[in-house]
PDB file of C-alpha atoms in Angstrom:
ATOM      1  CA  MET I  24      29.199  46.117  26.352  1.00 55.00           C
ATOM      2  CA  LYS I  25      28.790  46.354  22.467  1.00 57.00           C
ATOM      3  CA  SER I  26      30.983  43.863  21.816  1.00 56.00           C
ATOM      4  CA  LYS I  27      29.342  41.753  24.486  1.00 54.00           C
ATOM      5  CA  ILE I  28      26.100  42.467  23.040  1.00 53.00           C
ATOM      6  CA  ALA I  29      27.278  41.908  19.454  1.00 50.00           C
ATOM      7  CA  ILE I  30      28.496  38.215  20.533  1.00 53.00           C
ATOM      8  CA  LEU I  31      25.048  37.405  22.399  1.00 50.00           C
ATOM      9  CA  LEU I  32      23.394  38.540  19.292  1.00 48.00           C
ATOM     10  CA  ILE I  33      25.621  36.490  16.913  1.00 53.00           C
ATOM     11  CA  SER I  34      25.639  33.435  19.048  1.00 52.00           C
ATOM     12  CA  SER I  35      21.884  33.485  19.528  1.00 52.00           C
ATOM     13  CA  ILE I  36      21.547  33.489  15.664  1.00 52.00           C
ATOM     14  CA  LEU I  37      23.891  30.745  14.984  1.00 49.00           C
ATOM     15  CA  MET I  38      22.282  28.431  17.850  1.00 52.00           C
ATOM     16  CA  ALA I  39      18.367  28.507  16.045  1.00 51.00           C
ATOM     17  CA  CYS I  40      19.974  28.155  12.281  1.00 51.00           C
ATOM     18  CA  SER I  41      21.535  25.003  14.133  1.00 47.00           C
ATOM     19  CA  ASN I  42      18.468  24.202  15.372  1.00 46.00           C
ATOM     20  CA  SER I  43      16.154  23.894  12.040  1.00 43.00           C
ATOM     21  CA  SER I  44      18.826  22.571  10.220  1.00 41.00           C
ATOM     22  CA  THR I  45      19.292  19.525  12.887  1.00 44.00           C
ATOM     23  CA  LYS I  46      15.041  19.311  12.932  1.00 42.00           C
ATOM     24  CA  LYS I  47      15.740  18.852   9.268  1.00 57.00           C
ATOM     25  CA  ALA I  48      18.096  16.643   9.393  1.00 60.00           C
ATOM     26  CA  GLY I  49      16.746  14.307  11.950  1.00 62.00           C
ATOM     27  CA  GLU I  50      12.593  14.383  10.011  1.00 66.00           C
ATOM     28  CA  THR I  51      11.678  11.139   8.382  1.00 70.00           C
ATOM     29  CA  LYS I  52      10.409  10.513   5.023  1.00 78.00           C
ATOM     30  CA  VAL I  53       6.669  10.233   5.373  1.00 85.00           C
ATOM     31  CA  ASN I  54       5.613   7.085   3.581  1.00 92.00           C
ATOM     32  CA  PRO I  55       2.647   7.365   1.818  1.00 93.00           C
ATOM     33  CA  LEU I  56       1.490   4.047   1.502  1.00 96.00           C
ATOM     34  CA  VAL I  57       0.888   3.767   5.436  1.00 96.00           C
ATOM     35  CA  GLY I  58      -3.015   3.432   5.759  1.00 96.00           C
ATOM     36  CA  THR I  59      -6.263   1.851   5.345  1.00 97.00           C
ATOM     37  CA  TRP I  60      -6.846   1.784   1.935  1.00 98.00           C
ATOM     38  CA  LYS I  61     -10.349   0.918   0.049  1.00 97.00           C
ATOM     39  CA  MET I  62     -10.283  -1.047  -3.497  1.00 96.00           C
ATOM     40  CA  PHE I  63     -13.260   0.413  -5.685  1.00 96.00           C
ATOM     41  CA  SER I  64     -12.000  -1.046  -9.132  1.00 96.00           C
ATOM     42  CA  SER I  65      -9.688  -3.597 -10.491  1.00 96.00           C
ATOM     43  CA  THR I  66      -8.614  -5.249 -13.880  1.00 97.00           C
ATOM     44  CA  LEU I  67      -7.021  -8.585 -14.086  1.00 96.00           C
ATOM     45  CA  ILE I  68      -5.521  -9.280 -17.876  1.00 97.00           C
ATOM     46  CA  GLU I  69      -4.884 -13.395 -17.895  1.00 95.00           C
ATOM     47  CA  LYS I  70      -4.417 -15.500 -21.204  1.00 92.00           C
ATOM     48  CA  GLY I  71      -5.633 -13.056 -23.198  1.00 92.00           C
ATOM     49  CA  ASP I  72      -9.028 -12.224 -20.846  1.00 95.00           C
ATOM     50  CA  THR I  73      -9.990  -9.135 -18.646  1.00 96.00           C
ATOM     51  CA  THR I  74     -11.750  -9.343 -15.757  1.00 94.00           C
ATOM     52  CA  ASN I  75     -13.082  -5.907 -14.574  1.00 94.00           C
ATOM     53  CA  THR I  76     -14.305  -5.389 -11.055  1.00 91.00           C
ATOM     54  CA  GLU I  77     -16.600  -2.660  -9.701  1.00 91.00           C
ATOM     55  CA  PHE I  78     -16.252  -2.859  -5.535  1.00 90.00           C
ATOM     56  CA  SER I  79     -19.535  -1.452  -4.002  1.00 83.00           C
ATOM     57  CA  LYS I  80     -22.410  -2.888  -2.530  1.00 81.00           C
ATOM     58  CA  ASP I  81     -21.403  -6.358  -3.359  1.00 86.00           C
ATOM     59  CA  LEU I  82     -18.252  -6.909  -2.028  1.00 90.00           C
ATOM     60  CA  SER I  83     -15.576  -4.917  -0.133  1.00 93.00           C
ATOM     61  CA  PHE I  84     -12.146  -5.037  -0.235  1.00 95.00           C
ATOM     62  CA  ILE I  85      -9.282  -3.273   2.260  1.00 97.00           C
ATOM     63  CA  LYS I  86      -5.602  -3.362   2.573  1.00 98.00           C
ATOM     64  CA  ILE I  87      -4.156  -1.646   5.759  1.00 98.00           C
ATOM     65  CA  ILE I  88      -0.258  -1.185   5.337  1.00 98.00           C
ATOM     66  CA  ASN I  89       2.265   0.233   8.208  1.00 97.00           C
ATOM     67  CA  ASP I  90       6.019   0.613   8.437  1.00 96.00           C
ATOM     68  CA  SER I  91       6.606  -2.777   8.027  1.00 97.00           C
ATOM     69  CA  HIS I  92       3.486  -5.258   6.832  1.00 98.00           C
ATOM     70  CA  PHE I  93       1.009  -5.413   4.616  1.00 98.00           C
ATOM     71  CA  ALA I  94      -2.767  -6.963   5.096  1.00 98.00           C
ATOM     72  CA  PHE I  95      -5.718  -7.245   2.562  1.00 97.00           C
ATOM     73  CA  MET I  96      -9.379  -8.405   3.268  1.00 97.00           C
ATOM     74  CA  GLN I  97     -11.891  -9.601   0.863  1.00 94.00           C
ATOM     75  CA  HIS I  98     -15.412 -10.552   1.511  1.00 93.00           C
ATOM     76  CA  ASP I  99     -19.328 -10.206   0.017  1.00 87.00           C
ATOM     77  CA  LEU I 100     -21.309  -7.761   2.030  1.00 88.00           C
ATOM     78  CA  LYS I 101     -24.311 -10.123   1.953  1.00 79.00           C
ATOM     79  CA  LYS I 102     -22.638 -12.138   4.538  1.00 79.00           C
ATOM     80  CA  GLY I 103     -22.131 -15.134   2.753  1.00 74.00           C
ATOM     81  CA  LYS I 104     -25.734 -15.948   2.237  1.00 78.00           C
ATOM     82  CA  ASP I 105     -25.366 -16.359  -1.386  1.00 78.00           C
ATOM     83  CA  THR I 106     -24.131 -18.130  -4.615  1.00 75.00           C
ATOM     84  CA  ALA I 107     -21.482 -15.251  -4.995  1.00 77.00           C
ATOM     85  CA  ALA I 108     -19.955 -15.915  -1.281  1.00 84.00           C
ATOM     86  CA  VAL I 109     -16.516 -14.534  -1.003  1.00 89.00           C
ATOM     87  CA  TYR I 110     -13.612 -14.403   1.529  1.00 92.00           C
ATOM     88  CA  SER I 111      -9.613 -13.814   1.122  1.00 95.00           C
ATOM     89  CA  SER I 112      -7.330 -12.080   3.507  1.00 97.00           C
ATOM     90  CA  GLY I 113      -3.406 -12.507   3.542  1.00 97.00           C
ATOM     91  CA  GLY I 114      -0.255 -10.556   4.193  1.00 98.00           C
ATOM     92  CA  GLY I 115       3.054 -10.156   5.212  1.00 98.00           C
ATOM     93  CA  THR I 116       6.305  -8.159   4.675  1.00 98.00           C
ATOM     94  CA  TYR I 117       7.106  -5.548   1.826  1.00 98.00           C
ATOM     95  CA  THR I 118       9.563  -3.175   0.467  1.00 97.00           C
ATOM     96  CA  TYR I 119       8.546   0.136  -1.116  1.00 96.00           C
ATOM     97  CA  ASP I 120      11.314   2.518  -2.821  1.00 94.00           C
ATOM     98  CA  GLY I 121       9.120   5.703  -3.738  1.00 91.00           C
ATOM     99  CA  THR I 122       7.916   4.022  -6.990  1.00 90.00           C
ATOM    100  CA  THR I 123       8.313   0.208  -6.757  1.00 96.00           C
ATOM    101  CA  TYR I 124       6.647  -2.394  -4.021  1.00 97.00           C
ATOM    102  CA  THR I 125       7.163  -5.300  -3.361  1.00 98.00           C
ATOM    103  CA  GLU I 126       4.873  -7.701  -1.294  1.00 97.00           C
ATOM    104  CA  HIS I 127       6.102 -11.175   0.441  1.00 97.00           C
ATOM    105  CA  LEU I 128       3.417 -12.314   0.461  1.00 97.00           C
ATOM    106  CA  GLU I 129       3.808 -14.832   4.301  1.00 98.00           C
ATOM    107  CA  TYR I 130       0.067 -15.162   4.776  1.00 97.00           C
ATOM    108  CA  CYS I 131      -2.802 -16.330   2.617  1.00 96.00           C
ATOM    109  CA  SER I 132      -6.823 -17.598   2.843  1.00 96.00           C
ATOM    110  CA  ALA I 133      -4.825 -19.025  -0.752  1.00 94.00           C
ATOM    111  CA  ARG I 134      -1.969 -20.883   1.033  1.00 95.00           C
ATOM    112  CA  GLU I 135      -0.700 -21.718  -2.652  1.00 94.00           C
ATOM    113  CA  TRP I 136       0.029 -17.849  -2.804  1.00 95.00           C
ATOM    114  CA  GLU I 137       2.550 -18.205   0.473  1.00 95.00           C
ATOM    115  CA  GLY I 138       6.244 -17.275   0.074  1.00 96.00           C
ATOM    116  CA  HIS I 139       5.456 -15.401  -3.024  1.00 96.00           C
ATOM    117  CA  ASP I 140       7.346 -12.211  -4.217  1.00 97.00           C
ATOM    118  CA  PHE I 141       4.960  -9.223  -6.102  1.00 97.00           C
ATOM    119  CA  LYS I 142       6.660  -6.194  -7.391  1.00 97.00           C
ATOM    120  CA  PHE I 143       3.946  -3.665  -8.213  1.00 97.00           C
ATOM    121  CA  THR I 144       4.275  -0.031  -9.178  1.00 97.00           C
ATOM    122  CA  MET I 145       2.755   2.271  -6.883  1.00 96.00           C
ATOM    123  CA  THR I 146       1.092   5.484  -8.387  1.00 96.00           C
ATOM    124  CA  PHE I 147      -0.870   8.436  -6.731  1.00 95.00           C
ATOM    125  CA  SER I 148      -3.372  11.084  -7.190  1.00 94.00           C
ATOM    126  CA  GLY I 149      -4.488  12.727  -4.428  1.00 92.00           C
ATOM    127  CA  ASP I 150      -6.498  10.234  -1.750  1.00 94.00           C
ATOM    128  CA  THR I 151      -6.153   7.577  -4.855  1.00 96.00           C
ATOM    129  CA  LEU I 152      -3.590   5.144  -4.837  1.00 96.00           C
ATOM    130  CA  ILE I 153      -3.001   2.769  -8.851  1.00 97.00           C
ATOM    131  CA  GLN I 154      -1.315  -0.586  -7.724  1.00 97.00           C
ATOM    132  CA  LYS I 155      -0.363  -2.022 -11.247  1.00 98.00           C
ATOM    133  CA  GLY I 156       1.897  -5.249 -11.705  1.00 97.00           C
ATOM    134  CA  THR I 157       2.573  -9.177 -12.743  1.00 96.00           C
ATOM    135  CA  GLU I 158       1.813 -11.942 -10.726  1.00 95.00           C
ATOM    136  CA  ILE I 159       3.241 -14.622 -11.333  1.00 94.00           C
ATOM    137  CA  ILE I 160       3.329 -18.202  -9.545  1.00 93.00           C
ATOM    138  CA  GLU I 161       4.522 -20.551 -12.245  1.00 92.00           C
ATOM    139  CA  SER I 162       3.556 -23.781  -9.768  1.00 91.00           C
ATOM    140  CA  GLU I 163       0.088 -22.612 -10.317  1.00 91.00           C
ATOM    141  CA  GLY I 164      -0.051 -21.249 -13.772  1.00 92.00           C
ATOM    142  CA  ILE I 165      -0.792 -18.610 -12.787  1.00 93.00           C
ATOM    143  CA  ASN I 166       0.391 -15.411 -14.923  1.00 95.00           C
ATOM    144  CA  ARG I 167      -1.214 -12.119 -14.785  1.00 96.00           C
ATOM    145  CA  GLU I 168      -1.273  -8.502 -15.219  1.00 97.00           C
ATOM    146  CA  ASN I 169      -3.201  -6.874 -12.072  1.00 97.00           C
ATOM    147  CA  THR I 170      -4.044  -3.135 -11.361  1.00 98.00           C
ATOM    148  CA  GLU I 171      -5.739  -2.323  -8.751  1.00 97.00           C
ATOM    149  CA  ARG I 172      -7.128   1.277  -7.533  1.00 97.00           C
ATOM    150  CA  TYR I 173      -8.044   2.221  -3.594  1.00 97.00           C
ATOM    151  CA  VAL I 174      -8.995   5.366  -2.269  1.00 97.00           C
ATOM    152  CA  LYS I 175      -7.389   6.158   1.204  1.00 97.00           C
ATOM    153  CA  VAL I 176      -9.611   5.837   3.910  1.00 96.00           C
ATOM    154  CA  LYS I 177     -10.088   8.787   6.143  1.00 91.00           C
ATOM    155  CA  LYS I 178     -10.224   8.614  10.279  1.00 78.00           C
TER     156      LYS I 178
END
């Protein structure tokens, strides 16, 4: 009787260990990029000129990222009714290895940007994402450093 109880106890312990290790092996790593991100500032450096943009009461920019695709939208907050009217959007696929994020831009309101890849480093601090890299489109003479700062939109 004691040996049956011992075997049952050992079997239960082994099954419990087996289940917990199976769960750990089957868990997928959470992609920290997934979600909706609102840009709050950007810095462009092109041909020695620096342009800083604060996104606040006049301009809005969001980026939406799922497991395989991204999309971005920017527009002025005056509903296009003044000289600063702007709207741009784009999207495509991306790869991310934990540090390097590469966008393959498939759709863009600036059509000359379509079909290009843009490589960035991504760093996180709490709910803040900093995306930094060089955007190059030789045929358009574009070669600029771009740093974008986002905050994650809460549900």
